[in-house]
């Protein structure tokens, strides 16, 4: 007797075992993520087989965790011809069960965090919930803090009250020579943040943030690497807007070029951030900032074209979605940088860099050359501090030459 689980999946018999009641929900979840019919069939069938195996081995639903999936795969390889994707399919099933609270918190069962990891996780929560820092900032800070704590305490108990200025200085002196200048400066910033956090919590009596050495650096050492306008025009003209991916990429590149958004800001845009009536865009910037920007006509048209004709069906509220399953929003800035890199390669353009930030620099440079003030540029780019914008004062060399005072006595 055949059993229909989903419109596209037919099993030879009804599901059995502890997962039987959840197979249909799992199939619907996979379908909503945009997986192909073939992939959907494979994932549902392996879920049904895994459920029967759990029943035979007398494992109830609340006791399921990843080790059982590994044991089942070993069993499966001995009885069924293995298929590419079996392991990934089973992990998606485990993840589905966990997200829906159908099994115990298996992520905690795998391994208890070390003392250093516990302190680091608490600090990460503080940055996210109290300081409201951007996810990208947190990702950059946490590894340095974890490395510092491991250097001071190893695998043992973390006693923050025992930290002293010497611990901080020694760590920076050892690490800084191994890092690029920007990374070294980021490390010291992360340490000051963490040590300020320990003082705020009362874990340390002294503010050890003052003990973090300063990494020597000239202010504004280099001119921003901006993509020139002619390369932007060439790049946009090269996008095939007859395809769904082309519609998406064209809208993304226009947002970068016309509004100077950061890659992470583009990735995190949601449908509710677009006000079509007033023609404004709500941008989620750094540190929880919200920056309202006017939506240029060409950008609005490109986004509307993508939403109407290129965006896959999805329950996600993100504006821009992956083109391949799982159909979800991008995880972060790296995905936008990847789109820029591949678009430049396809167009055969030798741009200053391969990332998205060059469009931001390009917009600021063009605004400066057309007479915009640094204050206007900083407002559009969402700079919190005026000093951040002053780097563009080094860009327009020709404009600066007109301000030069003649050398006394003239030229000889």
XYZ file of C-alpha atoms in Angstrom:
412
model
C 0.000 0.000 0.000
C 1.484 3.323 -1.071
C 1.537 6.314 1.258
C 1.623 9.917 -0.012
C 3.645 12.164 2.292
C 3.838 15.175 0.037
C 2.554 15.991 -3.448
C 5.918 14.922 -4.835
C 6.805 12.066 -2.455
C 5.253 8.598 -2.354
C 6.451 5.994 0.146
C 5.968 2.254 -0.305
C 4.363 2.042 3.176
C 3.193 4.405 5.925
C 5.924 5.869 8.185
C 6.635 3.994 11.401
C 8.543 4.764 14.556
C 8.923 7.837 16.809
C 9.264 10.260 13.893
C 6.201 9.038 11.967
C 3.937 11.847 13.156
C 6.441 14.502 12.045
C 7.451 13.252 8.571
C 4.819 15.378 6.799
C 5.865 18.543 8.669
C 9.485 17.816 7.805
C 8.578 17.359 4.124
C 6.695 20.678 4.105
C 9.645 22.426 5.725
C 12.055 21.065 3.103
C 9.694 22.025 0.289
C 9.407 25.596 1.581
C 13.190 25.917 1.497
C 13.189 25.398 -2.268
C 14.810 21.972 -2.569
C 14.247 20.094 -5.808
C 11.689 17.275 -6.055
C 14.475 14.691 -6.206
C 16.187 16.083 -3.115
C 12.836 16.245 -1.317
C 12.183 12.556 -2.038
C 15.631 11.553 -0.797
C 15.308 13.508 2.446
C 11.810 12.254 3.253
C 12.739 8.624 2.536
C 15.844 8.729 4.691
C 13.774 10.330 7.466
C 11.248 7.485 7.261
C 14.045 4.868 7.259
C 15.731 6.546 10.239
C 12.420 6.510 12.144
C 12.014 2.753 11.579
C 15.607 2.194 12.740
C 14.930 4.210 15.923
C 11.905 2.028 16.630
C 13.887 -1.207 16.127
C 16.661 0.020 18.421
C 14.089 1.194 21.015
C 15.139 4.852 21.017
C 12.337 7.287 21.822
C 12.013 10.738 20.284
C 13.281 12.784 23.242
C 16.451 10.690 23.410
C 17.545 11.356 19.806
C 20.795 13.255 19.295
C 23.521 13.359 16.582
C 25.332 10.191 17.681
C 22.245 8.186 16.704
C 22.386 9.692 13.211
C 26.018 8.588 12.902
C 25.178 5.086 14.128
C 22.289 4.872 11.671
C 24.478 5.927 8.726
C 26.938 3.134 9.626
C 24.044 0.695 9.720
C 22.617 2.056 6.462
C 25.862 1.698 4.522
C 25.842 -2.034 5.331
C 22.273 -2.612 4.142
C 21.510 0.028 1.508
C 23.588 1.453 -1.290
C 24.725 4.853 0.067
C 23.774 8.002 -1.810
C 25.536 11.332 -1.970
C 23.712 13.665 0.416
C 22.507 11.039 2.941
C 24.502 12.583 5.783
C 23.400 16.151 4.962
C 19.764 15.021 4.724
C 19.922 13.377 8.137
C 21.524 16.443 9.715
C 18.725 18.618 8.294
C 16.227 16.252 9.913
C 18.011 16.501 13.270
C 18.093 20.291 12.928
C 14.359 20.345 12.104
C 13.555 18.266 15.188
C 15.701 20.503 17.372
C 14.248 23.765 16.057
C 10.747 22.490 16.722
C 11.650 21.346 20.264
C 10.816 17.731 19.424
C 14.119 16.450 20.780
C 16.328 17.548 23.643
C 18.760 20.430 23.188
C 21.241 18.180 21.419
C 23.687 21.006 20.763
C 24.309 21.193 24.490
C 24.573 17.408 24.761
C 27.411 17.167 22.264
C 29.990 18.911 24.449
C 29.877 21.162 27.476
C 31.630 24.495 26.934
C 35.057 24.988 28.507
C 35.490 27.709 31.168
C 36.973 30.023 28.534
C 34.051 29.344 26.169
C 31.526 30.068 28.931
C 33.075 33.476 29.645
C 33.363 34.220 25.933
C 29.704 33.315 25.333
C 28.609 35.618 28.162
C 30.659 38.453 26.653
C 29.156 37.744 23.219
C 25.646 37.960 24.695
C 26.562 41.288 26.318
C 27.755 42.724 22.985
C 24.614 41.589 21.206
C 21.912 42.355 23.792
C 23.334 45.240 25.843
C 25.636 47.024 23.412
C 23.547 46.093 20.335
C 26.672 45.716 18.211
C 26.449 44.495 14.644
C 26.928 40.777 14.101
C 30.047 41.374 11.990
C 31.676 43.342 14.833
C 30.934 40.576 17.327
C 32.372 37.941 14.994
C 35.607 39.946 14.780
C 35.909 40.653 18.523
C 35.170 37.244 20.037
C 38.102 35.207 18.602
C 40.637 37.707 19.986
C 39.028 37.632 23.427
C 38.923 33.822 23.414
C 42.607 33.664 22.424
C 43.491 36.126 25.219
C 41.663 34.078 27.865
C 43.214 30.824 26.640
C 46.636 32.479 26.809
C 46.025 33.538 30.419
C 44.110 30.557 31.820
C 44.531 27.643 29.392
C 41.923 24.914 29.990
C 41.536 25.747 33.682
C 39.147 27.915 35.636
C 38.878 31.514 34.456
C 39.571 33.894 37.366
C 39.161 37.346 35.855
C 40.007 39.003 39.196
C 43.580 37.726 38.807
C 44.185 39.502 35.496
C 46.831 42.211 35.584
C 48.307 44.762 33.191
C 51.290 42.474 32.510
C 48.984 39.750 31.119
C 47.473 42.234 28.687
C 50.773 43.744 27.536
C 52.471 40.352 27.056
C 49.582 39.031 24.960
C 49.576 42.067 22.664
C 53.364 42.033 22.308
C 53.299 38.369 21.249
C 50.326 38.613 18.893
C 50.740 41.996 17.182
C 53.875 41.094 15.128
C 52.008 38.121 13.584
C 49.046 40.198 12.420
C 48.366 42.651 9.632
C 48.252 46.227 10.935
C 44.452 46.457 10.664
C 44.038 43.111 12.444
C 46.398 44.206 15.216
C 44.368 47.378 15.750
C 41.168 45.323 15.772
C 42.691 43.012 18.395
C 43.503 45.916 20.733
C 40.010 47.354 20.236
C 38.470 43.972 21.108
C 40.620 43.681 24.243
C 39.673 47.169 25.429
C 36.029 46.287 24.908
C 36.321 43.025 26.869
C 38.336 44.521 29.724
C 35.824 47.355 29.973
C 33.120 44.696 30.184
C 34.907 42.883 33.051
C 35.200 46.164 34.962
C 31.514 46.925 34.291
C 30.571 43.507 35.754
C 32.845 43.983 38.771
C 35.056 41.006 37.825
C 38.119 43.279 37.890
C 38.703 46.154 40.302
C 40.962 48.094 37.910
C 40.074 49.267 34.423
C 42.660 47.200 32.565
C 41.485 48.618 29.233
C 43.965 51.443 29.813
C 46.780 48.877 29.889
C 46.192 47.731 26.288
C 49.159 49.002 24.231
C 48.512 51.281 21.279
C 49.448 49.836 17.894
C 51.511 52.456 16.058
C 49.835 53.714 12.903
C 49.766 56.829 10.769
C 46.327 58.404 10.564
C 44.726 57.757 7.180
C 47.805 56.084 5.624
C 46.260 55.391 2.245
C 43.655 56.700 -0.160
C 40.442 54.610 -0.286
C 40.372 52.180 -3.204
C 37.312 53.304 -5.143
C 35.858 51.726 -8.264
C 35.635 54.379 -11.028
C 32.269 55.340 -12.571
C 33.093 53.879 -15.995
C 33.739 50.447 -14.474
C 30.441 50.626 -12.573
C 28.598 51.376 -15.831
C 30.401 48.513 -17.576
C 29.583 46.131 -14.724
C 25.881 47.009 -14.616
C 25.595 46.675 -18.392
C 27.111 43.175 -18.217
C 24.377 41.747 -15.931
C 21.860 39.488 -17.691
C 18.532 40.784 -16.386
C 16.594 38.114 -18.265
C 17.364 35.642 -15.458
C 16.170 35.542 -11.849
C 19.744 35.666 -10.533
C 20.548 38.544 -12.878
C 17.593 40.574 -11.572
C 18.782 40.006 -8.017
C 22.435 40.812 -8.674
C 21.579 43.944 -10.679
C 19.465 45.305 -7.799
C 22.212 44.512 -5.285
C 24.913 46.211 -7.364
C 22.736 49.297 -7.829
C 22.193 49.547 -4.062
C 25.947 49.389 -3.535
C 26.716 51.921 -6.260
C 23.911 54.469 -5.751
C 23.518 54.423 -1.971
C 26.952 53.229 -0.851
C 25.514 50.586 1.468
C 27.787 48.203 3.291
C 27.603 44.563 2.204
C 26.077 43.547 5.532
C 23.425 46.256 5.237
C 22.338 44.899 1.848
C 22.239 41.328 3.149
C 20.068 42.275 6.148
C 17.469 44.334 4.237
C 13.922 43.131 4.877
C 10.708 43.657 2.951
C 9.341 45.936 5.689
C 12.370 48.221 5.270
C 11.052 49.464 1.909
C 8.479 52.265 2.051
C 7.141 52.321 -1.499
C 4.716 55.160 -0.753
C 7.362 57.667 0.317
C 10.246 56.149 -1.637
C 12.473 55.576 1.383
C 14.663 52.724 2.566
C 15.340 51.890 6.227
C 18.932 50.674 6.524
C 20.140 48.680 9.561
C 23.662 49.995 10.108
C 26.385 49.383 12.645
C 25.646 49.262 16.385
C 21.908 49.013 15.820
C 21.745 52.298 13.902
C 18.789 52.929 11.596
C 19.451 55.211 8.651
C 16.551 56.340 6.458
C 17.628 56.964 2.870
C 15.703 58.163 -0.180
C 15.289 55.387 -2.733
C 16.534 56.511 -6.176
C 14.144 55.769 -9.024
C 16.465 53.367 -10.863
C 17.214 51.462 -7.651
C 13.511 51.236 -6.809
C 12.698 49.902 -10.278
C 15.463 47.291 -10.061
C 14.284 46.110 -6.643
C 10.656 45.980 -7.789
C 11.636 43.958 -10.867
C 13.470 41.443 -8.697
C 10.633 41.170 -6.167
C 8.040 40.678 -8.908
C 9.898 38.439 -11.329
C 13.106 37.122 -9.729
C 12.574 36.462 -6.028
C 11.763 32.798 -5.207
C 8.708 31.984 -3.102
C 9.778 31.960 0.537
C 8.476 32.702 4.021
C 11.671 34.694 4.690
C 11.232 38.460 5.099
C 14.692 39.193 3.715
C 14.633 41.131 0.438
C 17.433 39.205 -1.240
C 17.445 35.406 -1.143
C 19.767 32.608 -2.144
C 19.108 31.221 -5.602
C 19.704 27.609 -4.494
C 18.180 25.575 -1.686
C 17.812 26.231 1.101
C 16.000 29.363 -0.118
C 16.783 31.746 2.737
C 18.321 35.166 3.210
C 22.076 35.554 2.968
C 24.005 34.758 6.140
C 26.047 37.933 5.981
C 28.312 40.315 4.120
C 30.486 37.567 2.604
C 27.654 36.519 0.269
C 27.347 40.063 -1.134
C 31.127 40.273 -1.570
C 30.977 36.960 -3.449
C 28.303 38.325 -5.818
C 30.485 41.363 -6.512
C 33.580 39.239 -7.092
C 31.896 36.856 -9.536
C 30.160 39.717 -11.381
C 33.480 41.498 -11.885
C 35.104 38.297 -13.127
C 32.309 37.604 -15.625
C 32.520 41.179 -16.926
C 36.303 40.979 -17.262
C 36.784 44.114 -15.133
C 40.072 44.685 -13.332
C 38.647 46.634 -10.382
C 40.680 48.109 -7.489
C 39.481 45.297 -5.190
C 37.098 42.349 -5.424
C 34.777 43.337 -2.546
C 31.660 45.451 -2.139
C 33.253 48.296 -0.158
C 34.858 49.811 -3.259
C 31.379 50.992 -4.366
C 31.010 52.864 -1.073
C 34.376 54.546 -1.628
C 33.453 55.234 -5.256
C 30.216 56.999 -4.292
C 31.954 59.150 -1.665
C 34.721 60.082 -4.103
C 32.259 61.150 -6.815
C 30.175 63.155 -4.326
C 33.305 64.992 -3.189
C 34.334 65.785 -6.755
C 30.861 67.167 -7.471
C 31.034 69.577 -4.551
C 29.420 67.667 -1.678
C 30.702 68.489 1.796
C 32.275 65.877 4.052
C 29.278 66.288 6.354
C 26.850 65.410 3.541
C 28.951 62.403 2.554
C 29.121 61.188 6.150
C 25.351 61.552 6.561
C 24.632 59.460 3.457
C 27.157 56.777 4.403
C 25.883 56.617 7.992
C 29.200 57.551 9.622
C 28.831 58.013 13.377
C 32.023 60.068 13.739
C 33.124 62.921 11.415
C 36.717 61.643 11.498
C 35.617 58.542 9.585
C 34.675 60.719 6.605
C 37.849 62.827 6.585
C 39.742 60.063 4.803
C 38.049 61.208 1.585
C 39.721 64.602 1.862
C 42.818 62.858 0.453
C 40.998 61.649 -2.647
C 40.467 64.663 -4.890
C 44.059 65.672 -5.560
C 43.097 67.992 -8.426
C 40.662 69.897 -6.206
C 43.295 70.214 -3.493
C 45.804 71.662 -5.969
C 43.513 74.629 -6.631
C 43.811 75.522 -2.951
C 47.621 75.513 -2.926
C 49.264 78.858 -2.096
C 52.027 79.904 -4.578
C 55.558 79.546 -3.277
C 56.937 82.918 -2.185
C 59.059 84.442 -4.941
C 57.560 82.230 -7.638
C 59.301 79.370 -9.394
C 63.001 79.492 -10.279
